[in-house]
PDB file of C-alpha atoms in Angstrom:
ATOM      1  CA  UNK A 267      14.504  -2.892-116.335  1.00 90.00           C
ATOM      2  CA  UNK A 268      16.741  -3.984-113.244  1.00 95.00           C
ATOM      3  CA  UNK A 269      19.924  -3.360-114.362  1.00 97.00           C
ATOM      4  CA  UNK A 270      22.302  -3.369-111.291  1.00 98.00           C
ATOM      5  CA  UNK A 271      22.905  -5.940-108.648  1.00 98.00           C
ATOM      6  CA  UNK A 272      24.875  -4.738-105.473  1.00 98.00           C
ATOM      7  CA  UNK A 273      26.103  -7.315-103.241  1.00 98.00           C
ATOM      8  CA  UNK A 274      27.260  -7.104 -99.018  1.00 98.00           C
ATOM      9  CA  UNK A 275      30.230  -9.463 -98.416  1.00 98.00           C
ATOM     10  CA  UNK A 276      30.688 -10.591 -95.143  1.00 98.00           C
ATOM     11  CA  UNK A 277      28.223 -13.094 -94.094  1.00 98.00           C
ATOM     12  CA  UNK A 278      26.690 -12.779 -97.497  1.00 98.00           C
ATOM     13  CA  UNK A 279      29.420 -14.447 -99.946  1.00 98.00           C
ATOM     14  CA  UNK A 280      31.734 -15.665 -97.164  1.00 98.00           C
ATOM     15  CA  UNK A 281      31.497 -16.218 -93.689  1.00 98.00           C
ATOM     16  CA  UNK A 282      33.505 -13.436 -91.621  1.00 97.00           C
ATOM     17  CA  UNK A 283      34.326 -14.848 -88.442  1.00 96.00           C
ATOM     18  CA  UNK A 284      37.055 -17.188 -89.765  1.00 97.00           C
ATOM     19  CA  UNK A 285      38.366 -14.624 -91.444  1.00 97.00           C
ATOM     20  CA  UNK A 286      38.416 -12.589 -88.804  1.00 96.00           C
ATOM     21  CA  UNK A 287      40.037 -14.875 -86.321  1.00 95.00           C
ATOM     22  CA  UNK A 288      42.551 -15.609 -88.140  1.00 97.00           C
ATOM     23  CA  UNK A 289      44.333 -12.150 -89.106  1.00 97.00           C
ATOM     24  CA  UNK A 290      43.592 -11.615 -85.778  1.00 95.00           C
ATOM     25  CA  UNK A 291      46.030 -14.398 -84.810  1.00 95.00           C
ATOM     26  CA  UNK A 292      48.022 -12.961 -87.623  1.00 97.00           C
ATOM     27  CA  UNK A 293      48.362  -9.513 -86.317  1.00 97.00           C
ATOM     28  CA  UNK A 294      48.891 -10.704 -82.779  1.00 95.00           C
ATOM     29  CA  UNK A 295      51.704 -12.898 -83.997  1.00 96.00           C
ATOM     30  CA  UNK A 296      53.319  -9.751 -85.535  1.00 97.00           C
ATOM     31  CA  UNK A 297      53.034  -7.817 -82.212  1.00 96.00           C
ATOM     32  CA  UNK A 298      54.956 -10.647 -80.750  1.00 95.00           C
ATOM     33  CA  UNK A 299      57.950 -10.036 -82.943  1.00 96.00           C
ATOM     34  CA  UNK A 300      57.903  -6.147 -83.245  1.00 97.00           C
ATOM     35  CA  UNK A 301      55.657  -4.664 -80.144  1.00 97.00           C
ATOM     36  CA  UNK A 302      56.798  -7.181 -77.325  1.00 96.00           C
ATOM     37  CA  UNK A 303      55.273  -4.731 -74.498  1.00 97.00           C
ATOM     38  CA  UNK A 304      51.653  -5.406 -76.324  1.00 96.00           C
ATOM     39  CA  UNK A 305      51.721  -9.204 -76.051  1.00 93.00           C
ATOM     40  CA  UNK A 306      52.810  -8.366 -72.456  1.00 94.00           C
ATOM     41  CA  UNK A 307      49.926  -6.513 -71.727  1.00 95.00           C
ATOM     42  CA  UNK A 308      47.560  -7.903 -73.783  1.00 94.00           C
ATOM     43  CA  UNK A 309      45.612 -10.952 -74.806  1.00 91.00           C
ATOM     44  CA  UNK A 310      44.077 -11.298 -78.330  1.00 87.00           C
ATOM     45  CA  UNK A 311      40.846 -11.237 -76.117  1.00 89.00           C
ATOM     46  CA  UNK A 312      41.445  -7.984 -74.698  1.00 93.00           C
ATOM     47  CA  UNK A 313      41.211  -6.591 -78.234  1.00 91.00           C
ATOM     48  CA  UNK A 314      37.262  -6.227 -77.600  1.00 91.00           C
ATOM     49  CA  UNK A 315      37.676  -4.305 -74.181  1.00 94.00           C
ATOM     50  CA  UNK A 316      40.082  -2.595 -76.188  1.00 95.00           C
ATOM     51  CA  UNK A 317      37.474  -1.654 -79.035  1.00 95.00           C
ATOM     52  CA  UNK A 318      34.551  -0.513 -75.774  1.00 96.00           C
ATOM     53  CA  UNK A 319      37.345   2.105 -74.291  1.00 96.00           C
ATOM     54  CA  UNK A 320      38.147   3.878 -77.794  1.00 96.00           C
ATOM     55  CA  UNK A 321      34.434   3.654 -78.603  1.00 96.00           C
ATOM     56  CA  UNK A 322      34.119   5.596 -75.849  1.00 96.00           C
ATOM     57  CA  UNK A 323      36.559   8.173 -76.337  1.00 95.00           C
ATOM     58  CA  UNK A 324      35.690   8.185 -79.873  1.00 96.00           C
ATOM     59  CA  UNK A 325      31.857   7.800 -80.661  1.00 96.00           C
ATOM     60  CA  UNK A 326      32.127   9.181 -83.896  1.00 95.00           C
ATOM     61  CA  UNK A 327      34.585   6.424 -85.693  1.00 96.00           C
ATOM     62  CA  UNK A 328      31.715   3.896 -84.984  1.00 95.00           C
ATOM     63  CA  UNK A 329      31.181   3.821 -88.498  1.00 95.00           C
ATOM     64  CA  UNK A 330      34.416   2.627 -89.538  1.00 96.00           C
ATOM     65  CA  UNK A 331      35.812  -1.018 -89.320  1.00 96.00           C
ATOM     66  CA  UNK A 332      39.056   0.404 -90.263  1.00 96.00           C
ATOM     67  CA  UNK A 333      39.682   3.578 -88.336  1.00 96.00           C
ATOM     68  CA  UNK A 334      38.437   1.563 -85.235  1.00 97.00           C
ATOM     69  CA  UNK A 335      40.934  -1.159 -85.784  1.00 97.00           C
ATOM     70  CA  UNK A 336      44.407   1.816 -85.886  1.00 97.00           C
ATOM     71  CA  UNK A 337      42.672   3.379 -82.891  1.00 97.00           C
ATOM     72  CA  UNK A 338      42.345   0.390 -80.978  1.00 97.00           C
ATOM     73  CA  UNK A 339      45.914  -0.857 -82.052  1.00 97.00           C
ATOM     74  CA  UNK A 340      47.373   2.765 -80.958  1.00 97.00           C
ATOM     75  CA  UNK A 341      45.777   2.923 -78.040  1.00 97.00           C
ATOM     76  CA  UNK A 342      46.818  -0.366 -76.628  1.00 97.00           C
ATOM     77  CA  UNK A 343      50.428   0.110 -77.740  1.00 97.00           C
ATOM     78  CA  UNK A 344      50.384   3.542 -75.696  1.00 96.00           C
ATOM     79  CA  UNK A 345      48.929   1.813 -72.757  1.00 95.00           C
ATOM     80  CA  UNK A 346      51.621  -1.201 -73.151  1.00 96.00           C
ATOM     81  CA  UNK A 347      54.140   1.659 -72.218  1.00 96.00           C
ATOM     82  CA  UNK A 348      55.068   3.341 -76.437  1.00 97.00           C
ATOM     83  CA  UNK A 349      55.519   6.637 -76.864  1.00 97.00           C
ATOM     84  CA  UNK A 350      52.369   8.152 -78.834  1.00 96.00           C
ATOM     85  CA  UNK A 351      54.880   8.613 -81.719  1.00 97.00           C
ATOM     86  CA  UNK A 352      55.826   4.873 -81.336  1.00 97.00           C
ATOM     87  CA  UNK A 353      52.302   3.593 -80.738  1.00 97.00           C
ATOM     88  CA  UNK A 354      51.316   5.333 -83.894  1.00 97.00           C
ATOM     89  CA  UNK A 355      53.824   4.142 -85.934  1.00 97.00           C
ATOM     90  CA  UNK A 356      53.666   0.435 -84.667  1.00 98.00           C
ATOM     91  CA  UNK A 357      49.997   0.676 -85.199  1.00 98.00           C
ATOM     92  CA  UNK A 358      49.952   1.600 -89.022  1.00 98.00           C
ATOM     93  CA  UNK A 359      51.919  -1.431 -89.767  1.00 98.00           C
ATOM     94  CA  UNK A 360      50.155  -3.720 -87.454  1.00 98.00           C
ATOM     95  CA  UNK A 361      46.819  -2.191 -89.245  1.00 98.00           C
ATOM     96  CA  UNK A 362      48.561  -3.296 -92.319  1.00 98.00           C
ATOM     97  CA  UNK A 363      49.425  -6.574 -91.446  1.00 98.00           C
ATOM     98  CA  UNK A 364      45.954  -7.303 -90.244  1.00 98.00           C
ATOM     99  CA  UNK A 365      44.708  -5.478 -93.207  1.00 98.00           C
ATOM    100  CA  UNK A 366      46.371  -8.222 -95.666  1.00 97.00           C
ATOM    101  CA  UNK A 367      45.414 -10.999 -93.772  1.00 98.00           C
ATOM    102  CA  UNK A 368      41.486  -9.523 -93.358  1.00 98.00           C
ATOM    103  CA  UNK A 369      41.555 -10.111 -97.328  1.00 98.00           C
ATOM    104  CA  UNK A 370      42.271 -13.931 -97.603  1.00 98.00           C
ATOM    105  CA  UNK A 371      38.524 -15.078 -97.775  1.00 98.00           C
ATOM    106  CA  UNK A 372      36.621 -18.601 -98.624  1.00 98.00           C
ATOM    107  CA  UNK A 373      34.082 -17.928-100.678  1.00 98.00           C
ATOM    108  CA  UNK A 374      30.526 -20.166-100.331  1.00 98.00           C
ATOM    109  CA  UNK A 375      30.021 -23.008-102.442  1.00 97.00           C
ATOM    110  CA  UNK A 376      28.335 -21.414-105.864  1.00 98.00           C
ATOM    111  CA  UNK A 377      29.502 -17.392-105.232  1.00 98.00           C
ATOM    112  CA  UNK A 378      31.675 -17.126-107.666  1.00 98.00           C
ATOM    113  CA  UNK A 379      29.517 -18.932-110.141  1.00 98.00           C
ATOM    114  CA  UNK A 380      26.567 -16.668-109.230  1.00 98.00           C
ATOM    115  CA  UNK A 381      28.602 -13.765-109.843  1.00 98.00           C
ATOM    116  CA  UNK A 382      29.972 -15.160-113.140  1.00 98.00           C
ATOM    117  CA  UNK A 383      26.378 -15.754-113.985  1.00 98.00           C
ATOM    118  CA  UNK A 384      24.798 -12.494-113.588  1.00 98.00           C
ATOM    119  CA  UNK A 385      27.942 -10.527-115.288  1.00 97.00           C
ATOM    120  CA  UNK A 386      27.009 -12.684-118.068  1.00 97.00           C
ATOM    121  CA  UNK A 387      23.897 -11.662-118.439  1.00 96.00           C
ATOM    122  CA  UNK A 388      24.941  -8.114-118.876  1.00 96.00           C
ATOM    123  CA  UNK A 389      23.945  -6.770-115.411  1.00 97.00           C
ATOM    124  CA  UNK A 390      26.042  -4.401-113.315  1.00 98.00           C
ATOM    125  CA  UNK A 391      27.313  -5.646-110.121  1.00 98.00           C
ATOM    126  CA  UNK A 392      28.928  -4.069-107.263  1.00 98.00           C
ATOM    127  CA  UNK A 393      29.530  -4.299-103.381  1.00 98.00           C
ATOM    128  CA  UNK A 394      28.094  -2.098-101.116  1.00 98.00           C
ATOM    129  CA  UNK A 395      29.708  -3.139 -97.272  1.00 97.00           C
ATOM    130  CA  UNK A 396      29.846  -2.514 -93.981  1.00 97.00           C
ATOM    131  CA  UNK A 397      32.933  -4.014 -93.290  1.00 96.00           C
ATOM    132  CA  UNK A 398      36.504  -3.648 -95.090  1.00 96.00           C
ATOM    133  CA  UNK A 399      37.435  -6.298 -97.340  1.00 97.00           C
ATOM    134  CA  UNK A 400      38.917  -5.163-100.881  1.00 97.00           C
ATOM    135  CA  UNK A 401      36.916  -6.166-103.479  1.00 97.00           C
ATOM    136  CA  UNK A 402      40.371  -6.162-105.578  1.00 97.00           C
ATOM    137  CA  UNK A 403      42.415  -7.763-103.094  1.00 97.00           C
ATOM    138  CA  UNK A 404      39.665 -10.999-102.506  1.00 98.00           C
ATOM    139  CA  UNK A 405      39.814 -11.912-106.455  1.00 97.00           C
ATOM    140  CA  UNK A 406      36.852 -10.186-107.854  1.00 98.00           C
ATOM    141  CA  UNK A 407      37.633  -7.495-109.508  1.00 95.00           C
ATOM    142  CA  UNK A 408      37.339  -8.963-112.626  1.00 96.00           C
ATOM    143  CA  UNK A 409      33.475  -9.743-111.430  1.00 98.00           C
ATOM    144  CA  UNK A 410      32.729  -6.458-109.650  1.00 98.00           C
ATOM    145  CA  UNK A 411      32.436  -3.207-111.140  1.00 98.00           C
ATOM    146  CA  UNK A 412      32.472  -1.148-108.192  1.00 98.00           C
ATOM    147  CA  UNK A 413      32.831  -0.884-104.693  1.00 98.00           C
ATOM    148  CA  UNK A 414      31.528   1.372-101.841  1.00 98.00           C
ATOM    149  CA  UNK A 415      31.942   1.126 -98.215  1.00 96.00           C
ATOM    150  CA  UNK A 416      31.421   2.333 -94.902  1.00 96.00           C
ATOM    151  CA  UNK A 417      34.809   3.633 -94.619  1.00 94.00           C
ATOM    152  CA  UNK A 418      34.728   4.865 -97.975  1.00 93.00           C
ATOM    153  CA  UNK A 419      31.257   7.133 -97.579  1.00 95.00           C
ATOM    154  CA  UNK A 420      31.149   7.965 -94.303  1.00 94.00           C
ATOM    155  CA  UNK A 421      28.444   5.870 -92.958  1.00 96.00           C
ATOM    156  CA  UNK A 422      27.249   2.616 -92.468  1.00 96.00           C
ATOM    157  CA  UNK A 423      24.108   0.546 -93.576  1.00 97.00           C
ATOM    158  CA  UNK A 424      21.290   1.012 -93.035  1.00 96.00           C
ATOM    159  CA  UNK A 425      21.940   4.927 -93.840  1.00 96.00           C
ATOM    160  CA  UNK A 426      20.331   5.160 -97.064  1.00 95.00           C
ATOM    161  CA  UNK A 427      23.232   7.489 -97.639  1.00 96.00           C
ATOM    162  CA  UNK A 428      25.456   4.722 -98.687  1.00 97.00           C
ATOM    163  CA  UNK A 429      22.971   3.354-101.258  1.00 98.00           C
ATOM    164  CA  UNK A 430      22.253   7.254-102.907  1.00 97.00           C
ATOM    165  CA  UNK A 431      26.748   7.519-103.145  1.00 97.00           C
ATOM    166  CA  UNK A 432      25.633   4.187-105.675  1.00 98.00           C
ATOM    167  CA  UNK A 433      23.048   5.500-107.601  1.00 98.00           C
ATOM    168  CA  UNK A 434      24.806   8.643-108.083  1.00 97.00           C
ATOM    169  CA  UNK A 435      28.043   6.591-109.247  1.00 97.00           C
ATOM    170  CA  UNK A 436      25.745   4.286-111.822  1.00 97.00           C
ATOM    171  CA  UNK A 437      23.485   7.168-112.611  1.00 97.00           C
ATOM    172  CA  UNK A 438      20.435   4.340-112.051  1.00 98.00           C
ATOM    173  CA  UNK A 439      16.653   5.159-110.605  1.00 97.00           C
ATOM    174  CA  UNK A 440      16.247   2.960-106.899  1.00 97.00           C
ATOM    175  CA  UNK A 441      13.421   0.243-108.529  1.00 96.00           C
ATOM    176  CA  UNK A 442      16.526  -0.552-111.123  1.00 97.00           C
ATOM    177  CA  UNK A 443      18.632  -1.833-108.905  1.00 98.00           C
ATOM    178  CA  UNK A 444      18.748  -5.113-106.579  1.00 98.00           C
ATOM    179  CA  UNK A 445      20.613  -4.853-103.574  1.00 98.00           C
ATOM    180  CA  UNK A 446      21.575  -8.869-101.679  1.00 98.00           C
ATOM    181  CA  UNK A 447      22.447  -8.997 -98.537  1.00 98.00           C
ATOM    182  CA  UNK A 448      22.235 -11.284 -95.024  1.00 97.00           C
ATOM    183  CA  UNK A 449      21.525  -8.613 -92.506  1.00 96.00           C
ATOM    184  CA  UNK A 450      17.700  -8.357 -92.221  1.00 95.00           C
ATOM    185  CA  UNK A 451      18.383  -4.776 -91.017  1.00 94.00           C
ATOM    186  CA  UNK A 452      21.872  -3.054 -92.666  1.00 96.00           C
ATOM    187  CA  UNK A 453      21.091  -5.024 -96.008  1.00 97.00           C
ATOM    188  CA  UNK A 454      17.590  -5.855 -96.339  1.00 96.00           C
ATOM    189  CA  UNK A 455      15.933  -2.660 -94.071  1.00 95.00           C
ATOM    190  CA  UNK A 456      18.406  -0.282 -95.423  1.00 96.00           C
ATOM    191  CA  UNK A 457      17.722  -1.009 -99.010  1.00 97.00           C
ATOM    192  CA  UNK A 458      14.073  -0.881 -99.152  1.00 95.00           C
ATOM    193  CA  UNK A 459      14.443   2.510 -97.066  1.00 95.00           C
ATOM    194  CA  UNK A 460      16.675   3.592-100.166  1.00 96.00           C
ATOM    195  CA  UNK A 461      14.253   1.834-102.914  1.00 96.00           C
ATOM    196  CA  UNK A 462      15.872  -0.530-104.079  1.00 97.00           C
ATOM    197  CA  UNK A 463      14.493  -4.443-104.821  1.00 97.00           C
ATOM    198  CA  UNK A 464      16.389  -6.763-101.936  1.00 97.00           C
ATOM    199  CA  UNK A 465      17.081 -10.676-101.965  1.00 98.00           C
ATOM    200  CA  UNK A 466      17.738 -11.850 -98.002  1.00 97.00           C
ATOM    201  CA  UNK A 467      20.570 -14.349 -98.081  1.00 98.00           C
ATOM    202  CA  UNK A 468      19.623 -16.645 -95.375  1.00 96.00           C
ATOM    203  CA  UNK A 469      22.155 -19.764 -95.673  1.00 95.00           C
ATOM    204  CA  UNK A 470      21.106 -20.301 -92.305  1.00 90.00           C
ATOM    205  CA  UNK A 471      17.690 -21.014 -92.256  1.00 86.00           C
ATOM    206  CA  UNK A 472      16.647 -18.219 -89.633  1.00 88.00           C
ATOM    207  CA  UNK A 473      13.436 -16.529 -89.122  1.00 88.00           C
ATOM    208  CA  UNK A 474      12.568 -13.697 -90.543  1.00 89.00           C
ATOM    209  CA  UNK A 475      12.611 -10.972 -87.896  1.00 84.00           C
ATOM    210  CA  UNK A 476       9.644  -8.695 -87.280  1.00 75.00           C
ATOM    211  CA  UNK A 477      10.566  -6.069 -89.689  1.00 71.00           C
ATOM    212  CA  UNK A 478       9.860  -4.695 -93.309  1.00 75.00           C
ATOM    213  CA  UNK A 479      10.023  -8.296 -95.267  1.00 87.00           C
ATOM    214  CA  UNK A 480      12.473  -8.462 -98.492  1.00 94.00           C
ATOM    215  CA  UNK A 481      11.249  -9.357-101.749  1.00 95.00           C
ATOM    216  CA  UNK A 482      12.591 -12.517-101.926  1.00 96.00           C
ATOM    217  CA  UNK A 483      14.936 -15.113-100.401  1.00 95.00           C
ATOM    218  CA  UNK A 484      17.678 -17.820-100.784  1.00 97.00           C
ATOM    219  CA  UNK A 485      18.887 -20.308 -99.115  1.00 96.00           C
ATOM    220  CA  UNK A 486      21.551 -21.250-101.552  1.00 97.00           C
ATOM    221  CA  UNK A 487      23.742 -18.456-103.207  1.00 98.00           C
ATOM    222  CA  UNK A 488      23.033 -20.851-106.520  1.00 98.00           C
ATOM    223  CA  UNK A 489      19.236 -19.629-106.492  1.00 98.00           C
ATOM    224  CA  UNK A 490      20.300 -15.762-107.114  1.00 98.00           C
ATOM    225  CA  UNK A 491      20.190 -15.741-110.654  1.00 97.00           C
ATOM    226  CA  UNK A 492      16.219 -17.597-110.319  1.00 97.00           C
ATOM    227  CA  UNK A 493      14.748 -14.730-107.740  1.00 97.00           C
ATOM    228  CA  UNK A 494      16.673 -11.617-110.220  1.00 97.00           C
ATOM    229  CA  UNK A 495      14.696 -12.791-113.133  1.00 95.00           C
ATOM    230  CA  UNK A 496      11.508 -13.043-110.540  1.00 95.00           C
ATOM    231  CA  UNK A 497      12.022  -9.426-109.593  1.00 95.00           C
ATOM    232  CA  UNK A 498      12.628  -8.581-113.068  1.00 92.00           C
ATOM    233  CA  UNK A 499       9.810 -10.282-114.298  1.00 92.00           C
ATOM    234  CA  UNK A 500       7.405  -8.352-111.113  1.00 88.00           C
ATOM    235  CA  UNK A 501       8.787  -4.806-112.193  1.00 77.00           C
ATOM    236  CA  UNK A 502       8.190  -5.638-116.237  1.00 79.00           C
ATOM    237  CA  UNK A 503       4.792  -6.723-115.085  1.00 80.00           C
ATOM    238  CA  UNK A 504       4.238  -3.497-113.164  1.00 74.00           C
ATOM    239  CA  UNK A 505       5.155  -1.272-116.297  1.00 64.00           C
TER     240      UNK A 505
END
């Protein structure tokens, strides 16, 4: 029986780049007050050339959303003219301002419902991201009952490593678990790599690209539920 559904977030039940853009204007409006020699130097712009010279210096954070974020916010407080003590302190409380704000999403029209759905009909759901939003801290919590990340493992989809920390934690075989997701490569890739069932979200009507194909897709977050119960009703067949 499938008995787990694991869910991405960004891009997958809200869209990221608002969300994004806006602690972003957030944290630069903090800078202002308490880091004047940042918003001296920099632009909110600059934040990306910002993100290519630490990448640089430190290939092996790639994986991490997070620990990108404090290096890029300590190194560009050094470079405004801090002391490395300074820069580092600045930086963990910028981090946490942008942090807070990174966590005030808008959920698509029938997420939540979706959600609500498929906890009541007794499945197990959790989030398995790239990215750092709080499952907690966005309001479902009381919908999701667990929560592993990029940050949090060590690596990023499409590792398969990410999906084996889940099925450890839920102590479930790959074809028992669905795994939903809009990237055709972190998401939908990565979980058939692992063996797990995947459901493309695809809210924007794109082609499929040419790689392994998912086993099914939505267009609306409302048709979830419908293409579970397909998958279900495939693997029951299979038996």
């Amino acid at each position: 029986m499938i008995k787990c559904i694991t869910f991405d977030l960004d891009d997958t039940l809200w869209a990221v780049d608002p969300v994004v853009r806006a602690a972003n204007h957030t944290l630069y409006e903090w800078l202002y007050e308490n880091a004047p020699l940042f918003n001296k130097t920099y632009q909110l712009r600059d934040l990306n050339t910002l993100r290519t010279e630490v990448l640089l210096q430190q290939p092996d954070i790639s994986y991490s959303v997070s620990r990108i974020r404090m290096a890029v916010l300590e190194h560009g407080l050094e470079q405004a003219g801090y002391t490395r003590g300074e820069a580092q302190q600045l930086a963990e409380q910028a981090f946490s301002v942008f942090y807070q704000a990174r966590q005030k999403v808008e959920f698509f029209e029938h997420a939540l419902a979706m959600l609500e759905a498929l906890k009541a009909h007794g499945y197990l759901l959790g989030a398995i991201s790239n990215g750092n939003a709080d499952v907690k801290q966005v309001g479902l919590s009381h919908l999701m009952d667990f929560q592993f990340s990029a940050d949090s493992v060590g690596v990023e989809k499409p590792d398969p490593l990410i999906f084996q920390h889940m099925l450890a934690h839920t102590q479930l075989k790959p074809e028992q678990v669905i795994h939903v997701g809009d990237h055709p490569v972190h998401d939908i890739e990565g979980a058939k790599a692992a063996g797990l069932w995947s459901i493309w979200v695809n809210l924007k009507a794109m082609e499929w690209p040419d790689t392994e194909v998912p086993d099914a897709q939505v267009s609306c977050l409302s048709d979830v539920p419908q293409q579970v119960e397909r998958i279900a009703a495939i693997k029951r067949a299979r038996l």
